[in-house]
Coordinates of C-alpha atoms in Angstrom, one line a residue:
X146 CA 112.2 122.5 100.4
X147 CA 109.6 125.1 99.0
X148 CA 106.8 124.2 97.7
X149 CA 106.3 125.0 93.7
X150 CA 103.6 124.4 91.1
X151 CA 103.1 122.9 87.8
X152 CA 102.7 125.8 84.9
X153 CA 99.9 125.3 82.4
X154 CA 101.7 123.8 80.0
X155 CA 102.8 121.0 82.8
X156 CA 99.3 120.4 83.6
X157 CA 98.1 119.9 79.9
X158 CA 101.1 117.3 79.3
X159 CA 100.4 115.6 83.0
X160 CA 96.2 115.5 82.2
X161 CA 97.2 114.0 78.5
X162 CA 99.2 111.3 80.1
X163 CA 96.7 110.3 82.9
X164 CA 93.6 110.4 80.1
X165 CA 95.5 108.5 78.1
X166 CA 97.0 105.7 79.9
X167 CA 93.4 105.5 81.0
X168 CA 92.2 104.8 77.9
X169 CA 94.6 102.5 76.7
X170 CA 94.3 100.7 79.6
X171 CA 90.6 100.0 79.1
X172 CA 91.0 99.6 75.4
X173 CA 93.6 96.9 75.8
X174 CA 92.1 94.8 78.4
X175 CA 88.7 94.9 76.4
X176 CA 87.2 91.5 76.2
X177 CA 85.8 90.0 72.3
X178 CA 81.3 90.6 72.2
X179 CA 79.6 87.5 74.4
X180 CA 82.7 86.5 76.6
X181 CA 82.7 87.6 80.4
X182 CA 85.9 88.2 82.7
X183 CA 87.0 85.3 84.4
X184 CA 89.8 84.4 86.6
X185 CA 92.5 83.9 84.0
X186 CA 91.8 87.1 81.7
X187 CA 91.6 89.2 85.5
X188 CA 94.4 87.5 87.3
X189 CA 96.5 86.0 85.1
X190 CA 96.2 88.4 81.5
X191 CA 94.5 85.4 80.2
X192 CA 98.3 83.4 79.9
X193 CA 99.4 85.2 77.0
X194 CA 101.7 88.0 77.6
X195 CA 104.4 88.8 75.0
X196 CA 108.2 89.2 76.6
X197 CA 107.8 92.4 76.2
X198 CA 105.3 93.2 77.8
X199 CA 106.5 90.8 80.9
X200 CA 110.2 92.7 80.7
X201 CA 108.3 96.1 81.2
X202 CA 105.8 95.1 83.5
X203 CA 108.2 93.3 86.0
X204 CA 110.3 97.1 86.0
X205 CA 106.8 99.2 86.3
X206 CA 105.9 96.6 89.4
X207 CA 109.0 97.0 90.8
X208 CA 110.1 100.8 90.2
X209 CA 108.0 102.8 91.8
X210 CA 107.7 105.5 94.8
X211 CA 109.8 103.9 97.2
X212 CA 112.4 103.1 94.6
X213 CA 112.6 106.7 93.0
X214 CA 111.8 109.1 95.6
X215 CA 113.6 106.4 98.1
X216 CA 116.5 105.3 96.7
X217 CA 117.0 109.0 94.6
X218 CA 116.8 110.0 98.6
X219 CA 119.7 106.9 100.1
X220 CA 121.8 107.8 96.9
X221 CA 122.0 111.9 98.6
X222 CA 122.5 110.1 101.4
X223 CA 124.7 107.0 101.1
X224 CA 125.9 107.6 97.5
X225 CA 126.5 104.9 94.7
X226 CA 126.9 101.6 96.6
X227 CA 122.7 101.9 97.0
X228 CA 122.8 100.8 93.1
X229 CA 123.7 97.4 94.0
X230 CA 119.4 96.8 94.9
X231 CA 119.5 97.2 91.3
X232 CA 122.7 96.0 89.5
X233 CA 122.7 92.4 91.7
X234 CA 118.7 92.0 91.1
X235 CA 120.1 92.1 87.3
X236 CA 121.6 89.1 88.4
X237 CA 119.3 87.2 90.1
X238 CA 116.3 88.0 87.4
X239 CA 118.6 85.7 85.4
X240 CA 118.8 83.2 87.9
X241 CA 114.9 83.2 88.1
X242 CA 114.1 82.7 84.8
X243 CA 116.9 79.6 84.2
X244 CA 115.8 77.9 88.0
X245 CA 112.8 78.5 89.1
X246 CA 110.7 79.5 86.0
X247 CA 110.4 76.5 84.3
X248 CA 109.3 74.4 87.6
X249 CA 106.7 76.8 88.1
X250 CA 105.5 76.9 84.6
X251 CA 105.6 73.5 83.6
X252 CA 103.3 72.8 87.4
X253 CA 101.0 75.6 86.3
X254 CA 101.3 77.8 88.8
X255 CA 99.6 81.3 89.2
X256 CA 99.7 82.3 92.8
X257 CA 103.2 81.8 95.4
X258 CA 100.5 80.3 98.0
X259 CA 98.9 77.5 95.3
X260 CA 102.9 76.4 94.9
X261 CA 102.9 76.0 98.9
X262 CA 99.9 74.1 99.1
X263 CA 101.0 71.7 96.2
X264 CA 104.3 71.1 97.7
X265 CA 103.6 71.1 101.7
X266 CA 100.2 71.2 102.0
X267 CA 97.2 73.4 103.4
X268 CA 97.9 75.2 106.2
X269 CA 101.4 76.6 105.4
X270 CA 99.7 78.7 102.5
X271 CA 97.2 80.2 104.5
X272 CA 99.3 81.3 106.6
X273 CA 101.5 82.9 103.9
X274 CA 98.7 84.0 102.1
X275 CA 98.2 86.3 105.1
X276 CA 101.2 87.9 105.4
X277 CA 101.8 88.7 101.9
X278 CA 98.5 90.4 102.0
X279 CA 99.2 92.4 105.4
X280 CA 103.5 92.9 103.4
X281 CA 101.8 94.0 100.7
X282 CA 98.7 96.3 101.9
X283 CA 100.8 97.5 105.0
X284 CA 104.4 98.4 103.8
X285 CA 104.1 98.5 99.8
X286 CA 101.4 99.8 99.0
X287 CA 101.3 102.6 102.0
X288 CA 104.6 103.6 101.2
X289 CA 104.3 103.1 96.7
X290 CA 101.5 106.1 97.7
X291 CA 103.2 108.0 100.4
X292 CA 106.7 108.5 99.1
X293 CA 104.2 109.7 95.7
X294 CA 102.0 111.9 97.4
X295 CA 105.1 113.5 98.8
X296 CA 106.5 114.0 94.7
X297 CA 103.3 115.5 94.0
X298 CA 102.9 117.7 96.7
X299 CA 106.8 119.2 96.3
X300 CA 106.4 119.4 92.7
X301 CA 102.9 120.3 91.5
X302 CA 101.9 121.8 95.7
X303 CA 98.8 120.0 95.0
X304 CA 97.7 119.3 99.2
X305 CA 99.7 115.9 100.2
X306 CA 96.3 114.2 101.7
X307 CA 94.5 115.1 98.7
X308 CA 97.6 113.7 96.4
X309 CA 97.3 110.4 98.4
X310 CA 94.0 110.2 98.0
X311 CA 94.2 110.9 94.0
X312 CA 97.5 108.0 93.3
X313 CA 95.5 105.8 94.9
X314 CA 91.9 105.8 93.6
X315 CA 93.3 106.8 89.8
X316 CA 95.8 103.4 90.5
X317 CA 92.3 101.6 91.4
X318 CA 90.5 102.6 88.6
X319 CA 93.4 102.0 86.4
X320 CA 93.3 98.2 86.9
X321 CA 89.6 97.8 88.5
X322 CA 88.0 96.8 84.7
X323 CA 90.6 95.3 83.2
X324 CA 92.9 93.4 85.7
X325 CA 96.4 92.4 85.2
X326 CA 96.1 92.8 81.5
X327 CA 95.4 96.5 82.2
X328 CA 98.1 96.6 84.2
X329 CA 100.7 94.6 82.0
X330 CA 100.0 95.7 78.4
X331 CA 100.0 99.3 79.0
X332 CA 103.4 98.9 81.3
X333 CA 105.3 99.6 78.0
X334 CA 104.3 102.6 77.8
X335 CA 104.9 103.3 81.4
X336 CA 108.6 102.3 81.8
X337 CA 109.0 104.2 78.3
X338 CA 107.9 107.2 79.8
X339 CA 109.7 106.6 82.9
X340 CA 113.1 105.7 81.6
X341 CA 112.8 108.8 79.4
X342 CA 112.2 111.2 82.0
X343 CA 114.6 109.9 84.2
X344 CA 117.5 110.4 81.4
X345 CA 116.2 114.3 81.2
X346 CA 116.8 114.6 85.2
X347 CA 120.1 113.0 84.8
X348 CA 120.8 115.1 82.0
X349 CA 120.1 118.0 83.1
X350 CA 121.5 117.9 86.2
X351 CA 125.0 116.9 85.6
X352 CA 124.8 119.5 82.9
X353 CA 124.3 122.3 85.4
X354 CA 127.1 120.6 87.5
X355 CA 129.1 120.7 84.9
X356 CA 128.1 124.4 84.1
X357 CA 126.8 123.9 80.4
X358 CA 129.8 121.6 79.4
X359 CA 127.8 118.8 79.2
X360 CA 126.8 115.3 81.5
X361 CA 130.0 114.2 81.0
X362 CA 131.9 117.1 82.8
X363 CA 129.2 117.0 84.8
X364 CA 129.7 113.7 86.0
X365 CA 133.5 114.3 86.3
X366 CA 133.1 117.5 88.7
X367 CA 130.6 115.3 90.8
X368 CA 133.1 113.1 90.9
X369 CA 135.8 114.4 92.1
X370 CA 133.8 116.9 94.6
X371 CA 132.0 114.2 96.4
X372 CA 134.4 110.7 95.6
X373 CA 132.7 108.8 98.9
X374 CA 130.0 109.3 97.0
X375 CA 131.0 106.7 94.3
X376 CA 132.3 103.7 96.9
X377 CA 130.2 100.8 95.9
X378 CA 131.7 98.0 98.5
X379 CA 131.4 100.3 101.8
X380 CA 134.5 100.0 104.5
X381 CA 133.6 99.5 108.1
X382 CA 134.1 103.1 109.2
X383 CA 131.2 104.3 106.7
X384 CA 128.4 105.6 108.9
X385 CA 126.3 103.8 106.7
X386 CA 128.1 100.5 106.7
X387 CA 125.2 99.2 108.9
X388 CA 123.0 99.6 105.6
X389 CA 124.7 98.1 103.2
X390 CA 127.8 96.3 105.0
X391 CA 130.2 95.7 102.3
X392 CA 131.0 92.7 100.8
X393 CA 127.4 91.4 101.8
X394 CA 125.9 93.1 99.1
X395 CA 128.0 90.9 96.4
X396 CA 128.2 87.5 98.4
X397 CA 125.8 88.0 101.5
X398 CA 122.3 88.9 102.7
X399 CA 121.4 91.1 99.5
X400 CA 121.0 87.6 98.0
X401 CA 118.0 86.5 100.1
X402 CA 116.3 89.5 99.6
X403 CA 116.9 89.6 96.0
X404 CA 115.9 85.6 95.5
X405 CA 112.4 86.4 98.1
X406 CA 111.7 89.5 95.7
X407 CA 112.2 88.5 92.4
X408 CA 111.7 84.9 92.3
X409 CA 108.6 83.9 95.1
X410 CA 106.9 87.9 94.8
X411 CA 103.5 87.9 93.9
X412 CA 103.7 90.8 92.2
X413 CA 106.8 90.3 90.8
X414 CA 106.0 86.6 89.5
X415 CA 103.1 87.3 88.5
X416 CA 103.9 89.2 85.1
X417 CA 105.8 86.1 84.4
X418 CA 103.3 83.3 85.4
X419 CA 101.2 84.9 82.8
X420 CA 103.4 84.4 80.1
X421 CA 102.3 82.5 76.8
X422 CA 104.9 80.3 77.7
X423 CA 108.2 79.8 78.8
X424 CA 110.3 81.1 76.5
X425 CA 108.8 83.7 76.2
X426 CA 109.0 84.3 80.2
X427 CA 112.4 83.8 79.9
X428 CA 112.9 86.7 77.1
X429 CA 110.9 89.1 79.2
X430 CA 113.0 88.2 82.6
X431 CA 116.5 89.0 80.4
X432 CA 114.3 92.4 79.4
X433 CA 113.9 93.1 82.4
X434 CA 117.4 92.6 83.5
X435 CA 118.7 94.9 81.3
X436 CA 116.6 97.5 82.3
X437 CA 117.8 96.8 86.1
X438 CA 121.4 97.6 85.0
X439 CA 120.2 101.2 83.6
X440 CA 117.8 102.2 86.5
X441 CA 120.7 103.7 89.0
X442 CA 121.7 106.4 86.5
X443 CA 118.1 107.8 86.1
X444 CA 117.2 107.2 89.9
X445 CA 120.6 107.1 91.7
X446 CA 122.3 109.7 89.9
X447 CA 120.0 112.4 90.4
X448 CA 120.0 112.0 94.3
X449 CA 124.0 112.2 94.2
X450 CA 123.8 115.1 92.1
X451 CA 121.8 116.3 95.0
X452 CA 124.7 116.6 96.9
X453 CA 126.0 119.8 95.3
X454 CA 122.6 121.0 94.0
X455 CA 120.5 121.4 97.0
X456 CA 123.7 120.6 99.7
X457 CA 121.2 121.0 102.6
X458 CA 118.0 119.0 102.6
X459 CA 117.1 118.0 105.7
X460 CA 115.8 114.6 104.4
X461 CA 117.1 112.6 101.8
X462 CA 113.8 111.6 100.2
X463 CA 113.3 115.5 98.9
X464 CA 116.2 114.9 96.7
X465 CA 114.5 113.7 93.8
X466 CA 111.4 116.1 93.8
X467 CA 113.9 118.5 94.0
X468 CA 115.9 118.1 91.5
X469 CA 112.6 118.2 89.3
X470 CA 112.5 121.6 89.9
X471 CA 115.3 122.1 87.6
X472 CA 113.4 121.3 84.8
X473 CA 111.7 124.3 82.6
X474 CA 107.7 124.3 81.9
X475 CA 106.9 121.6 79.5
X476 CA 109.7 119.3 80.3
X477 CA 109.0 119.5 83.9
X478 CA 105.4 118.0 83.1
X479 CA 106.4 115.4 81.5
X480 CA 109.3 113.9 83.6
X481 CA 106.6 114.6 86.4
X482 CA 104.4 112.5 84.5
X483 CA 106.6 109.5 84.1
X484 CA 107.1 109.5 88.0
X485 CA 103.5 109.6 88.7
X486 CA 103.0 106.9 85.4
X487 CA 105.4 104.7 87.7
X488 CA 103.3 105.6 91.0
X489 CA 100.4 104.3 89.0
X490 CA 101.6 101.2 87.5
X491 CA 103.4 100.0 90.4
X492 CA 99.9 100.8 93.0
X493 CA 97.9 99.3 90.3
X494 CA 100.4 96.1 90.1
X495 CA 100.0 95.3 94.1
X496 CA 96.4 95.8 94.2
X497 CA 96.3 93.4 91.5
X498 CA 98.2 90.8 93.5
X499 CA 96.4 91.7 96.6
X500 CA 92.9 90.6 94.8
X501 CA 94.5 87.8 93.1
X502 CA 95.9 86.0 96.4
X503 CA 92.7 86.8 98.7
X504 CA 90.3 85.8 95.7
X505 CA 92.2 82.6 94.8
X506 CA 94.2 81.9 98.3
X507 CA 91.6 82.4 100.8
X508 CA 88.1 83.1 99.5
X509 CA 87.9 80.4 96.7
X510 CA 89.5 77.6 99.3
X511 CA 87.4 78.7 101.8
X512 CA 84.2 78.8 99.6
X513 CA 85.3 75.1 98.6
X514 CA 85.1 77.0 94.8
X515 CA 87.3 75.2 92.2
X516 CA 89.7 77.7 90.2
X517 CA 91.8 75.1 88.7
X518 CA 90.3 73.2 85.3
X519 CA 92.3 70.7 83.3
X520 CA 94.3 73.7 82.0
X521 CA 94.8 75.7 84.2
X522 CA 92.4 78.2 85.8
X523 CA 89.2 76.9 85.4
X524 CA 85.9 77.5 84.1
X525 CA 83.2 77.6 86.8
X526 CA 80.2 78.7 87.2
X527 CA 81.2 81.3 90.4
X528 CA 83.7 83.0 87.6
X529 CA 82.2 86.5 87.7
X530 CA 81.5 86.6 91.1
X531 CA 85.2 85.9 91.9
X532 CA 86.1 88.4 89.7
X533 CA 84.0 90.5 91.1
X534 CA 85.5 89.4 94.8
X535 CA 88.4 90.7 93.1
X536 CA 87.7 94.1 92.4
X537 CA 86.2 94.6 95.8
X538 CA 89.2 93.6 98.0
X539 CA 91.2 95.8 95.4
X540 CA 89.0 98.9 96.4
X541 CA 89.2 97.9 100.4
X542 CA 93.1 97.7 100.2
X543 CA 93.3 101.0 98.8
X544 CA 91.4 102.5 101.1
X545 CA 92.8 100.7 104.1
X546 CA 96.8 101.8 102.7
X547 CA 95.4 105.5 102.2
X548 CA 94.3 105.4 105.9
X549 CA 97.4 103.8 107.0
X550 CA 100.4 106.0 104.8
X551 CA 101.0 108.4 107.3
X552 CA 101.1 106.8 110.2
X553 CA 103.6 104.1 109.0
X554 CA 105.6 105.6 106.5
X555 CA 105.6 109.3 107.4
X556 CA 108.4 109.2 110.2
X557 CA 110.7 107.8 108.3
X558 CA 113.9 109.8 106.5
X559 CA 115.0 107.3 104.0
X560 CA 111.5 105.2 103.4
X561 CA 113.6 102.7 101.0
X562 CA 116.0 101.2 104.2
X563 CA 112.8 101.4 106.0
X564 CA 111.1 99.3 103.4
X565 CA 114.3 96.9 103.0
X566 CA 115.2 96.0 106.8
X567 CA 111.4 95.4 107.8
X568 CA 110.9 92.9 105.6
X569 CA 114.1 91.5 105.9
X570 CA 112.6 89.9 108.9
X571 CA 110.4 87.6 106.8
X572 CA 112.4 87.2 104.1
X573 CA 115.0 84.7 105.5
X574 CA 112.3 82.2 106.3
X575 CA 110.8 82.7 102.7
X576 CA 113.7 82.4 100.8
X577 CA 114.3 79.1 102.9
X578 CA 110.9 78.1 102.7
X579 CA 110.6 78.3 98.6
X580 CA 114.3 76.8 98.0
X581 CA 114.0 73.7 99.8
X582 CA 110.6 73.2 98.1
X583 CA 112.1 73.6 94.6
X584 CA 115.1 71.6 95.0
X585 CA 115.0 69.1 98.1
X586 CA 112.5 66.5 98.0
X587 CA 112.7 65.5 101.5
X588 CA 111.5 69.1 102.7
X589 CA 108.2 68.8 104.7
X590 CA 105.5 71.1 105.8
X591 CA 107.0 71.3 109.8
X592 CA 110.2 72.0 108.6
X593 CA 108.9 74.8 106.2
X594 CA 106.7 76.2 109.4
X595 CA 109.8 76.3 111.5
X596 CA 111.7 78.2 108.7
X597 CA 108.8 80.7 108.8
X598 CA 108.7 81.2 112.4
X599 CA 112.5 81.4 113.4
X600 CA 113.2 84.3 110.6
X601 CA 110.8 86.4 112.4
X602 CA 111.6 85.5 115.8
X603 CA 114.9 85.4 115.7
X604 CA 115.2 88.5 113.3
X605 CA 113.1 90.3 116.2
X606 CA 115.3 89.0 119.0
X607 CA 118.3 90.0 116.5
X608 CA 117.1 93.6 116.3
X609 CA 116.8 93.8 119.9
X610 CA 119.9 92.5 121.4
X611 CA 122.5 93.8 119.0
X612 CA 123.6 97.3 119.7
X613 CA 127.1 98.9 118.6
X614 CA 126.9 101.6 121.6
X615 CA 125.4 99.6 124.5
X616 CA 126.6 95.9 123.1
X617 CA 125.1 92.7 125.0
X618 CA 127.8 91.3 127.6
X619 CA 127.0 87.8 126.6
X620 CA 127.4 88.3 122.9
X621 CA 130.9 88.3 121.5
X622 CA 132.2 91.7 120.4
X623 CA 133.0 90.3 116.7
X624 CA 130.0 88.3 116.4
X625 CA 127.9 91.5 118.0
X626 CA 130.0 93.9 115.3
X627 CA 129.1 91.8 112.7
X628 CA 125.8 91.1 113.0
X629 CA 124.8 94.9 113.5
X630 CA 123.9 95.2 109.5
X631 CA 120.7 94.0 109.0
X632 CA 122.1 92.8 105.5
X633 CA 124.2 90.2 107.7
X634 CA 121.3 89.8 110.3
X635 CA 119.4 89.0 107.2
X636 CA 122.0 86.2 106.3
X637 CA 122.4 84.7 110.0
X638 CA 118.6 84.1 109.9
X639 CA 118.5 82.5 106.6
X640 CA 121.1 80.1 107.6
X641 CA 119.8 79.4 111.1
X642 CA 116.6 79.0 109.5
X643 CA 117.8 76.4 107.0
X644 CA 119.5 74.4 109.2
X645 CA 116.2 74.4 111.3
X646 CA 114.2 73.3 108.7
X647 CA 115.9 70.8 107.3
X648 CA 116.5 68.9 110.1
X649 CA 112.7 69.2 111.3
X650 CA 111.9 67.8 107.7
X651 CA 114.0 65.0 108.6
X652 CA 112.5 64.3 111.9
X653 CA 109.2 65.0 111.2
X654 CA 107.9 63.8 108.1
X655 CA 105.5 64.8 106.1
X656 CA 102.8 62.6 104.2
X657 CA 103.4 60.9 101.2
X658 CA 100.8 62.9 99.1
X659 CA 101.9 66.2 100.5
X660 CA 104.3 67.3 97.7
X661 CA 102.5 66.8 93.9
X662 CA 105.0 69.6 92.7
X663 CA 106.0 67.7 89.5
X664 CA 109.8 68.0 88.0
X665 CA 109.1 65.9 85.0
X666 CA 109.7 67.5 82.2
X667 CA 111.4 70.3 83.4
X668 CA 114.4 71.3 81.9
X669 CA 116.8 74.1 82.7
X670 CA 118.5 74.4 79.3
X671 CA 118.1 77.9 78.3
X672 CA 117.8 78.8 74.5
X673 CA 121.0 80.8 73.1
X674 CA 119.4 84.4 72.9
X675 CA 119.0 83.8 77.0
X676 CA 122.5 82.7 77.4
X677 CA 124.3 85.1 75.2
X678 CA 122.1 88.3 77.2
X679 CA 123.3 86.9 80.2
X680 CA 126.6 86.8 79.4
X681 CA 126.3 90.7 78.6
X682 CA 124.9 91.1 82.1
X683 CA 127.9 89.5 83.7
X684 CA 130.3 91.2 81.8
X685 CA 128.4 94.6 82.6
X686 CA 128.1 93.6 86.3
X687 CA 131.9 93.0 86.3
X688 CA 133.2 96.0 84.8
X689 CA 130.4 98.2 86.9
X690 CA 132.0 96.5 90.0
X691 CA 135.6 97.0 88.7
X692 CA 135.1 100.9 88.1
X693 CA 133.7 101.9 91.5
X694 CA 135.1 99.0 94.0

């Protein structure tokens, strides 16, 4: 696609915005005269985020780049049935905030590695501590700034490199003072921004579709011009079958990478751990699900609508920054604004995370420095200087993802599969990993280890062997057919994995000290206002799945 500009106007609403969430950023994670940053207020918001703030943060973490200018770009490509990332994470954010919430709460927890080592033990956290940060430097953050840099560069022809360069170091300074309370309190504001623009897109383009009639007609005509378009449980002959293989995504491997995601995510969690307290968690979570049920029709929509607007794209990630082009002067700056505030917020999220589990994970244990005090995160005397730790690791993994974008990320056509079957290698063993240590006492460090190891080995092997056009001779054709989708690969490892681990931690086990993960006290009764929204999101989920079967 051609490369346009941003008219004056556009630029005056887009340098508003960025001054301005700037600001508020600092202004709101300010600290009261005499007290000094330490690693509760930087990592952890200082434990008191509102539910709304948590509901709006856990969407601005989440919807990003890869997730607008990705899934807008499967949606031209695959159609509808990509919305089920969104509608079944609906699902399991409820599912987080009844289960696994209140066990991670009531044991204090603030990083996914200090929940390892309190229930296995010291070396399986390290270890996980390392890949998150390589996951999280590596894939998300390279590709949150990538799949931006692209936006920018299609939308406002500001040079790609130089855009790159820009989301990350403004996403840097963003957070760099302030921490996660930078990050969290001002997310309001960005989801606000974001859900609004993405409603204009939508708008207006079914409204041309629909020549002038309205999004309604609009929606009709798309309809009915492209129907495969709107199949949300894919049949076997799809061509895209292989990304989201039918069925699976209700009942199969869209679950473990939906539980690994939402429930043991850093980055995700995180918004949550730092809650004032569980109820409140729990209010933010049903937030958030909400939200999740209305992001396909102002990210989705507008890549289907792609279809008959720009019918020849060569790759489906331009849909999105196309269809921006749509949009007159004024309007135009502002919807490009609320996809670079969710560039921003989402960056600015995983650097966050990135600091928090090197500073706390690696560098504190290592430096034999204790962050834990009878409440919680503690008061010691090295405070600042793990703050400051912090901020420095921050800066590295910016400049370490702005090196590695093109290179990982560039080659790929639709960046969100990408994204989605790489680390479906490691989520098997995590989801494994994280469910037996929340609900089976007998679960040991080995077995966890072994979990770990066979979802990546076996999910390699997997990728290797199975082939529709030059099938293995020693593989049965069904069993080779069916395990083609890396959504069913995805499942196959999780359950190989499980069995694994389980019967390791039966063999081998671990000492008697090894789990001080407490369940007293922990109760999974929800209050009413959790139950009834729940309910709703069923009932939405069911009707959603009804219309477009």
């Amino acid at each position: 696609m051609p490369v346009t500009s941003l008219s004056q106007i556009d630029l005056i609403v887009v340098i508003i915005y960025a001054i301005g969430i700037f600001g508020l950023a600092q202004w709101v994670s300010r600290e009261k005269a005499g007290h000094a940053k330490d690693t509760s207020d930087y990592f952890l918001a200082s434990k008191a985020l509102p539910w709304w703030a948590i509901g709006a943060s856990l969407i601005a973490a989440n919807i990003s780049a890869e997730q607008i200018v990705g899934m807008a770009g499967s949606g031209y490509k695959i159609g509808l049935a990509i919305a089920s990332y969104e509608w079944m994470a609906a699902l399991t954010l409820l599912i987080v905030g009844k289960y696994f919430l209140p066990i991670f709460l009531k044991n204090e927890i603030y990083t996914m590695p200090q929940f390892l080592e309190q229930r296995y033990g010291k070396v399986l956290p390290v270890l996980m501590a390392v890949f998150w940060l390589a996951l999280y430097v590596f894939v998300n953050l390279t590709s949150i700034i990538w799949l931006g840099s692209i936006a920018v560069h299609k939308v406002a022809g500001v040079d790609q490199m130089a855009a790159l360069i820009g989301l990350g170091g403004f996403a840097l300074l963003y957070q760099l003072y302030g921490g996660l309370k930078a990050v969290a309190l001002t997310d309001i504001v960005q989801v606000t921004l974001l859900v609004m623009g993405g409603l204009i897109v939508s708008y207006l383009t079914l409204d041309q579709i629909g020549g002038g009639q309205g999004v309604f007609a609009g929606f009709h005509a798309l309809a009915n011009a492209h129907p495969e378009k709107f199949d949300m449980i894919l049949s076997p002959d799809n061509p895209f079958y292989k990304d989201l293989p039918g069925i699976a995504v209700l009942v199969g491997g869209m679950w473990i990478a939906n539980l690994s995601y939402w429930g043991f995510n850093q980055y995700i969690i995180q918004r949550a751990l730092a809650a004032k307290n569980l109820g409140e968690a729990q209010k933010g979570i049903t937030l958030a699900a909400y939200l999740k049920l209305l992001m396909p029709v102002i990210i989705v929509l507008p890549g289907i609508a792609a279809v008959m607007l720009a019918p020849n794209l060569a790759v489906g990630d331009e849909a999105y920054p196309t269809m921006l082009k749509l949009l007159p002067p004024g309007l135009l700056g502002l919807v490009f604004a609320a996809l670079v505030a969710a560039i921003i917020a989402s960056t600015a999220s995983k650097i966050n995370s990135i600091g928090t589990i090197f500073t706390l994970d690696l560098y504190a244990k290592a430096r034999g420095i204790n962050t834990r005090g009878e409440n919680g995160t503690g008061k010691t005397g090295q405070e600042k200087h793990l703050v400051l730790v912090g901020r420095i690791v921050a800066a590295v993994s910016v400049v370490i993802a702005i090196l590695a974008a093109k290179p990982l990320i560039g080659q790929s056509d639709q960046a969100f599969q990408f994204i989605q079957e790489f680390s479906g290698f490691f989520t098997p063993g995590i989801t494994v990993i994280f469910l037996l240590g929340l609900f089976w006492k007998r679960a040991t460090e080995a077995g966890a280890i072994v979990a770990a190891v066979t979802s990546v080995a076996l999910s390699v092997v997997l990728k290797s062997i199975i082939s529709i056009e030059h099938p293995a001779s020693y593989i049965p054709e069904a069993l080779n057919a069916w395990l083609f989708p890396f959504m069913n690969r995805m499942l196959f490892v999780f359950l190989v994995s499980l069995a694994l681990a389980m019967i390791v931690s039966v063999l081998f086990k671990g000492r008697g000290d090894a789990n001080r993960v407490t369940m007293e006290g922990v109760s999974f009764k929800t209050p009413q206002v959790f139950n009834v929204a729940g309910i709703g999101v069923i009932l939405i989920l069911i009707a959603l799945y009804a219309t477009w079967w």
